[in-house]
Short mmCIF file of C-alpha atoms in Angstrom, two decimals:
data_model
loop_
_atom_site.label_atom_id
_atom_site.label_comp_id
_atom_site.label_asym_id
_atom_site.label_seq_id
_atom_site.Cartn_x
_atom_site.Cartn_y
_atom_site.Cartn_z
CA MET A 1 72.94 53.02 103.22
CA ASP A 2 74.96 55.35 101.07
CA THR A 3 78.19 53.64 102.20
CA THR A 4 76.76 50.26 101.40
CA ALA A 5 75.53 51.37 97.97
CA GLU A 6 78.99 53.00 97.09
CA THR A 7 80.61 49.69 98.31
CA SER A 8 78.45 47.63 96.21
CA MET A 9 79.08 49.92 93.12
CA LYS A 10 82.75 49.81 93.62
CA GLN A 11 82.65 45.95 93.85
CA LYS A 12 80.67 45.88 90.56
CA TRP A 13 82.99 48.14 88.82
CA ASN A 14 85.95 46.11 90.08
CA THR A 15 84.32 42.88 88.86
CA GLN A 16 83.55 44.38 85.33
CA GLY A 17 87.22 45.81 85.29
CA LYS A 18 88.59 42.45 86.04
CA LYS A 19 86.37 40.78 83.42
CA LYS A 20 87.48 43.32 80.78
CA SER A 21 91.20 42.82 81.72
CA SER A 22 90.76 39.05 81.48
CA ASN A 23 89.00 39.42 78.13
CA LYS A 24 91.92 41.61 76.84
CA ARG A 25 94.41 38.98 78.04
CA LYS A 26 92.51 36.25 76.37
CA TRP A 27 92.53 38.31 73.05
CA LEU A 28 96.13 39.06 73.39
CA GLN A 29 96.90 35.27 74.00
CA ALA A 30 94.80 34.42 71.01
CA LEU A 31 96.57 36.95 68.81
CA ILE A 32 99.99 35.74 69.84
CA PHE A 33 99.04 32.15 68.89
CA LEU A 34 97.59 33.31 65.66
CA LEU A 35 100.37 35.65 64.78
CA PRO A 36 102.53 33.07 62.88
CA SER A 37 99.53 32.14 60.70
CA LEU A 38 98.58 35.70 60.06
CA LEU A 39 102.22 36.46 58.99
CA LEU A 40 102.19 33.49 56.62
CA LEU A 41 98.89 34.60 55.06
CA GLY A 42 100.30 38.08 54.67
CA ILE A 43 103.45 36.93 53.08
CA PHE A 44 102.24 34.17 50.88
CA PHE A 45 98.63 35.36 50.17
CA ALA A 46 98.11 38.99 50.67
CA GLY A 47 101.50 40.02 49.48
CA PRO A 48 101.32 38.21 46.00
CA ILE A 49 97.83 39.58 45.51
CA ILE A 50 99.16 43.21 46.18
CA MET A 51 102.08 42.57 43.88
CA THR A 52 99.75 41.14 41.15
CA PHE A 53 97.75 44.23 41.17
CA TYR A 54 100.87 46.42 41.02
CA PHE A 55 102.58 44.45 38.12
CA ALA A 56 99.40 44.38 36.00
CA PHE A 57 99.84 48.11 35.51
CA THR A 58 103.55 47.87 34.48
CA ASP A 59 105.66 46.74 31.50
CA MET A 60 107.60 44.16 33.52
CA SER A 61 109.12 41.34 31.35
CA LEU A 62 111.69 38.61 31.70
CA THR A 63 114.06 40.02 29.20
CA GLY A 64 114.98 43.37 27.68
CA ALA A 65 115.31 46.79 29.52
CA SER A 66 111.78 46.28 31.11
CA ALA A 67 113.37 43.48 33.09
CA GLN A 68 115.74 45.68 34.88
CA ASN A 69 113.85 48.90 34.81
CA ILE A 70 110.11 48.51 35.45
CA GLN A 71 107.90 51.25 34.21
CA TYR A 72 104.33 52.04 35.18
CA VAL A 73 102.18 52.09 32.06
CA GLY A 74 98.69 52.54 33.58
CA PHE A 75 95.91 50.73 31.68
CA GLN A 76 98.00 50.11 28.58
CA ASN A 77 98.11 46.34 29.26
CA PHE A 78 94.41 46.13 29.57
CA THR A 79 93.96 48.36 26.34
CA ASN A 80 96.22 46.02 24.27
CA MET A 81 94.43 43.04 25.73
CA PHE A 82 90.89 44.05 24.72
CA GLN A 83 92.33 45.01 21.20
CA ASP A 84 94.04 41.62 20.78
CA PRO A 85 92.06 39.16 18.73
CA SER A 86 93.83 36.27 20.56
CA PHE A 87 92.48 37.42 23.91
CA LYS A 88 88.91 37.59 22.47
CA THR A 89 89.37 33.93 21.20
CA SER A 90 90.76 32.75 24.48
CA PHE A 91 87.86 34.37 26.33
CA MET A 92 85.27 32.61 24.20
CA LYS A 93 87.06 29.25 24.56
CA THR A 94 87.10 29.78 28.36
CA MET A 95 83.38 30.22 28.35
CA VAL A 96 82.76 27.19 26.23
CA PHE A 97 85.11 25.07 28.40
CA LEU A 98 83.46 26.43 31.54
CA LEU A 99 79.82 25.85 30.37
CA MET A 100 80.53 22.42 28.92
CA SER A 101 82.89 20.84 31.51
CA ALA A 102 81.83 22.46 34.68
CA ILE A 103 78.24 23.75 34.64
CA LEU A 104 76.60 21.19 32.27
CA GLY A 105 79.31 18.48 32.81
CA GLN A 106 80.52 18.23 36.35
CA GLN A 107 77.38 20.00 37.94
CA VAL A 108 74.66 18.05 36.10
CA LEU A 109 76.49 14.67 35.85
CA GLY A 110 77.44 14.91 39.58
CA PHE A 111 73.78 15.55 40.49
CA ILE A 112 72.59 12.70 38.25
CA LEU A 113 75.16 10.29 39.85
CA ALA A 114 74.13 11.24 43.37
CA MET A 115 70.45 10.77 42.50
CA LEU A 116 71.00 7.40 41.03
CA MET A 117 73.18 6.22 43.94
CA ARG A 118 70.53 7.43 46.36
CA GLU A 119 68.35 4.62 46.24
CA LYS A 120 70.98 1.92 45.74
CA ASN A 121 72.41 -0.38 48.42
CA ALA A 122 75.57 0.25 50.22
CA THR A 123 77.64 -2.11 48.09
CA VAL A 124 76.67 -0.44 44.78
CA ARG A 125 77.25 2.99 46.29
CA ARG A 126 80.82 2.03 47.55
CA ILE A 127 81.80 0.54 44.17
CA THR A 128 80.38 3.40 42.04
CA GLY A 129 81.76 5.95 44.47
CA THR A 130 85.22 4.49 44.43
CA ALA A 131 85.27 4.35 40.65
CA VAL A 132 84.19 7.98 40.31
CA ILE A 133 86.30 9.23 43.10
CA ALA A 134 89.45 7.58 41.48
CA GLY A 135 89.35 10.29 38.81
CA TRP A 136 89.03 13.10 41.36
CA VAL A 137 92.07 11.97 43.48
CA THR A 138 94.23 11.44 40.26
CA PRO A 139 96.74 14.31 39.86
CA GLU A 140 95.68 16.57 36.94
CA ILE A 141 98.96 16.01 35.08
CA ILE A 142 98.47 12.20 35.26
CA CYS A 143 94.82 12.66 34.10
CA ALA A 144 96.13 14.67 31.13
CA PHE A 145 98.65 12.06 30.07
CA ALA A 146 96.03 9.34 30.50
CA PHE A 147 93.54 11.06 28.16
CA VAL A 148 96.41 11.84 25.62
CA THR A 149 97.05 8.16 25.43
CA PHE A 150 93.23 7.51 25.24
CA PHE A 151 92.54 10.04 22.41
CA SER A 152 95.92 9.70 20.48
CA ASP A 153 95.91 8.37 16.91
CA ASN A 154 97.06 4.86 18.21
CA GLY A 155 95.18 5.20 21.47
CA THR A 156 92.65 3.17 23.22
CA LEU A 157 89.60 4.90 21.69
CA ASN A 158 90.77 4.29 18.07
CA HIS A 159 91.55 0.61 19.00
CA LEU A 160 87.98 0.22 20.28
CA LEU A 161 86.50 1.91 17.21
CA ASN A 162 88.68 -0.46 15.05
CA ILE A 163 86.73 -3.48 16.49
CA PHE A 164 83.51 -2.09 14.93
CA ASN A 165 85.28 -1.28 11.61
CA PHE A 166 85.42 2.50 12.13
CA GLY A 167 88.52 4.26 10.86
CA PRO A 168 90.97 6.02 13.20
CA VAL A 169 90.06 9.65 14.19
CA SER A 170 92.67 12.15 15.23
CA TRP A 171 90.56 13.22 18.23
CA LEU A 172 93.11 15.77 19.59
CA TYR A 173 93.36 17.47 16.31
CA THR A 174 89.83 17.14 14.98
CA PHE A 175 87.86 17.58 18.22
CA PRO A 176 90.44 19.10 20.73
CA MET A 177 87.87 20.99 22.80
CA ALA A 178 85.61 17.91 23.25
CA ALA A 179 88.64 15.99 24.39
CA VAL A 180 89.79 18.41 27.10
CA VAL A 181 86.09 18.92 28.22
CA ILE A 182 85.62 15.09 28.59
CA ALA A 183 88.95 14.87 30.52
CA ASN A 184 87.98 17.64 32.85
CA ILE A 185 84.49 16.21 33.48
CA TRP A 186 86.09 12.75 34.28
CA HIS A 187 88.54 14.42 36.59
CA GLY A 188 86.21 16.76 38.65
CA THR A 189 82.73 15.15 38.64
CA ALA A 190 83.41 13.32 41.76
CA TYR A 191 83.48 16.39 43.83
CA SER A 192 80.08 17.35 42.69
CA MET A 193 78.68 13.88 43.22
CA MET A 194 79.91 13.92 46.86
CA MET A 195 78.55 17.22 47.54
CA PHE A 196 75.01 16.28 46.22
CA GLN A 197 75.05 12.97 47.84
CA ALA A 198 75.69 14.57 51.23
CA ALA A 199 72.99 17.10 50.59
CA LEU A 200 70.41 14.60 49.32
CA ASP A 201 70.95 12.36 52.37
CA GLY A 202 69.80 15.30 54.43
CA VAL A 203 66.46 15.66 52.66
CA PRO A 204 63.85 14.09 54.96
CA LYS A 205 62.24 11.16 53.25
CA GLU A 206 58.93 11.88 54.95
CA ILE A 207 58.48 14.90 52.70
CA HIS A 208 58.77 12.69 49.57
CA GLU A 209 56.45 10.01 50.89
CA ALA A 210 53.84 12.66 51.72
CA ALA A 211 54.23 14.14 48.24
CA MET A 212 53.71 10.66 46.78
CA VAL A 213 50.67 10.02 48.86
CA ASP A 214 49.34 13.43 47.44
CA GLY A 215 49.92 12.09 43.87
CA ALA A 216 53.07 13.90 42.95
CA GLY A 217 55.14 12.33 40.28
CA ARG A 218 58.91 11.79 40.12
CA TRP A 219 59.65 14.93 38.20
CA GLN A 220 57.29 16.97 40.45
CA ARG A 221 59.07 15.72 43.48
CA LEU A 222 62.48 16.53 41.97
CA TRP A 223 61.64 20.14 40.95
CA ARG A 224 59.32 21.13 43.85
CA ILE A 225 61.06 19.29 46.75
CA THR A 226 64.67 17.96 46.11
CA ILE A 227 66.08 20.92 44.17
CA PRO A 228 64.75 23.59 46.45
CA SER A 229 65.96 21.60 49.49
CA ILE A 230 69.53 21.47 48.30
CA LYS A 231 69.69 24.99 46.79
CA ASN A 232 72.48 26.05 49.24
CA THR A 233 74.61 23.03 47.96
CA ILE A 234 73.81 23.75 44.33
CA SER A 235 75.09 27.39 44.75
CA THR A 236 78.22 26.32 46.62
CA ASN A 237 79.10 23.67 44.34
CA LEU A 238 78.74 25.90 41.33
CA VAL A 239 81.04 28.62 42.92
CA VAL A 240 83.72 25.93 43.65
CA ILE A 241 83.73 24.08 40.35
CA THR A 242 83.61 27.43 38.48
CA LEU A 243 86.61 28.77 40.14
CA GLY A 244 88.38 25.41 39.77
CA THR A 245 87.61 25.17 36.05
CA LEU A 246 88.59 28.72 35.32
CA GLY A 247 92.09 27.86 36.73
CA VAL A 248 92.55 24.65 34.83
CA PHE A 249 95.86 24.88 33.01
CA SER A 250 98.07 21.78 33.09
CA LEU A 251 95.26 19.46 31.71
CA ILE A 252 94.74 21.50 28.71
CA TYR A 253 98.40 22.51 28.07
CA THR A 254 99.57 18.90 28.41
CA MET A 255 96.87 17.55 26.08
CA THR A 256 96.81 20.06 23.30
CA GLY A 257 99.18 22.95 24.25
CA GLY A 258 96.27 25.30 23.51
CA GLY A 259 96.08 24.13 19.85
CA PRO A 260 95.64 23.27 17.22
CA ALA A 261 95.41 26.87 16.02
CA ASN A 262 94.44 28.23 19.58
CA SER A 263 91.31 26.11 19.46
CA THR A 264 91.75 25.23 23.13
CA SER A 265 93.66 28.23 24.24
CA THR A 266 91.61 29.26 27.21
CA MET A 267 92.62 32.24 29.40
CA PRO A 268 95.09 30.43 31.73
CA VAL A 269 96.88 28.96 28.68
CA PHE A 270 96.90 32.40 27.00
CA MET A 271 98.16 33.99 30.14
CA TYR A 272 100.92 31.51 30.45
CA LYS A 273 102.07 32.04 26.81
CA GLN A 274 102.19 35.79 27.18
CA ALA A 275 103.93 35.75 30.46
CA PHE A 276 106.51 32.85 30.04
CA VAL A 277 106.70 32.27 26.32
CA ASN A 278 106.58 35.93 25.12
CA TYR A 279 108.14 37.07 28.42
CA GLN A 280 105.56 39.78 28.94
CA LEU A 281 104.99 39.39 32.70
CA GLY A 282 102.98 42.66 33.16
CA TYR A 283 100.59 41.71 30.29
CA GLY A 284 100.19 38.22 31.68
CA THR A 285 99.49 39.46 35.13
CA ALA A 286 96.77 41.89 33.65
CA ILE A 287 95.15 38.75 32.02
CA SER A 288 95.24 37.06 35.44
CA LEU A 289 93.31 39.99 36.88
CA ILE A 290 90.51 39.78 34.23
CA LEU A 291 90.38 35.98 34.98
CA LEU A 292 89.96 36.81 38.69
CA LEU A 293 87.24 39.22 37.89
CA ILE A 294 85.28 36.62 35.77
CA GLY A 295 85.40 34.21 38.71
CA ILE A 296 84.06 36.78 41.13
CA THR A 297 81.38 37.82 38.63
CA PHE A 298 80.25 34.20 38.15
CA SER A 299 80.23 33.63 41.96
CA LEU A 300 78.15 36.79 42.61
CA LEU A 301 75.57 35.80 39.91
CA TYR A 302 75.19 32.32 41.40
CA ILE A 303 74.65 33.67 44.92
CA LYS A 304 72.14 36.27 43.43
CA PHE A 305 70.08 33.72 41.36
CA LEU A 306 70.31 30.95 43.90
CA LYS A 307 69.17 32.75 47.06
CA THR A 308 68.90 30.68 50.05
CA ASP A 309 65.96 30.34 52.34
CA GLN A 310 67.89 32.08 55.16
CA GLU A 311 68.20 35.26 53.04
#
């Protein structure tokens, strides 16, 4: 009996040992296959992030003594930043641009379009979807030039106003922030629309039908059924469009250059001017870290206040 038990235990241990050895080989094979990707991520993603954190605390510049002999300056760049009136202006312009073009623009308009298309037939959905998605697939620089042409003094908008005997308006000078907000909404709304459309298609129609039988109105069904059902999508979409809008540079810089008088100088534009116009790379890198921190803060707030049912 003892011999049989010992033999059984040895066989069990051998089997477990073979399984562990096999699992180790599988993990090693997987690691070998993933190694090129991990190296690329380390070189082109993790590496620049680490360098960004380092250069933000230096006086690195493109010209002068600091270009050859980089010195560690601690928090001096951040101290100068928070004392700079131009940074405060760019921060406020960034918040206005984010609120108007992303949160109220892309998010709300995308949701409205998705709701309107929900009850339409397939032909209307295809035509409307194609028209809206055309803006999203258009490269940002082309979108910027298109809206420069639209809002210019001799542009399309003024020609249309001239038909109704309204005088020409210098839109990019008089209402520059409104112009870049409209351009960014046109360019990015399609993503929100597609996200909400997919989420709304997943809401069971039986729930709405039952609510209608119980006497629930359109707005009651919207606030008590539709929005809670797609809370995950709302949170995810807010994070994506917020991070995307915080990084918008070429659209604004091409349309207005940050002007007139810094009226559209958001943080990416301000960062670019400090780093590549004033040649203060260390200072520009510090601004980019603040921009990253703003994006992380907004993302955490969205997740906190739009908690999912699984949480």
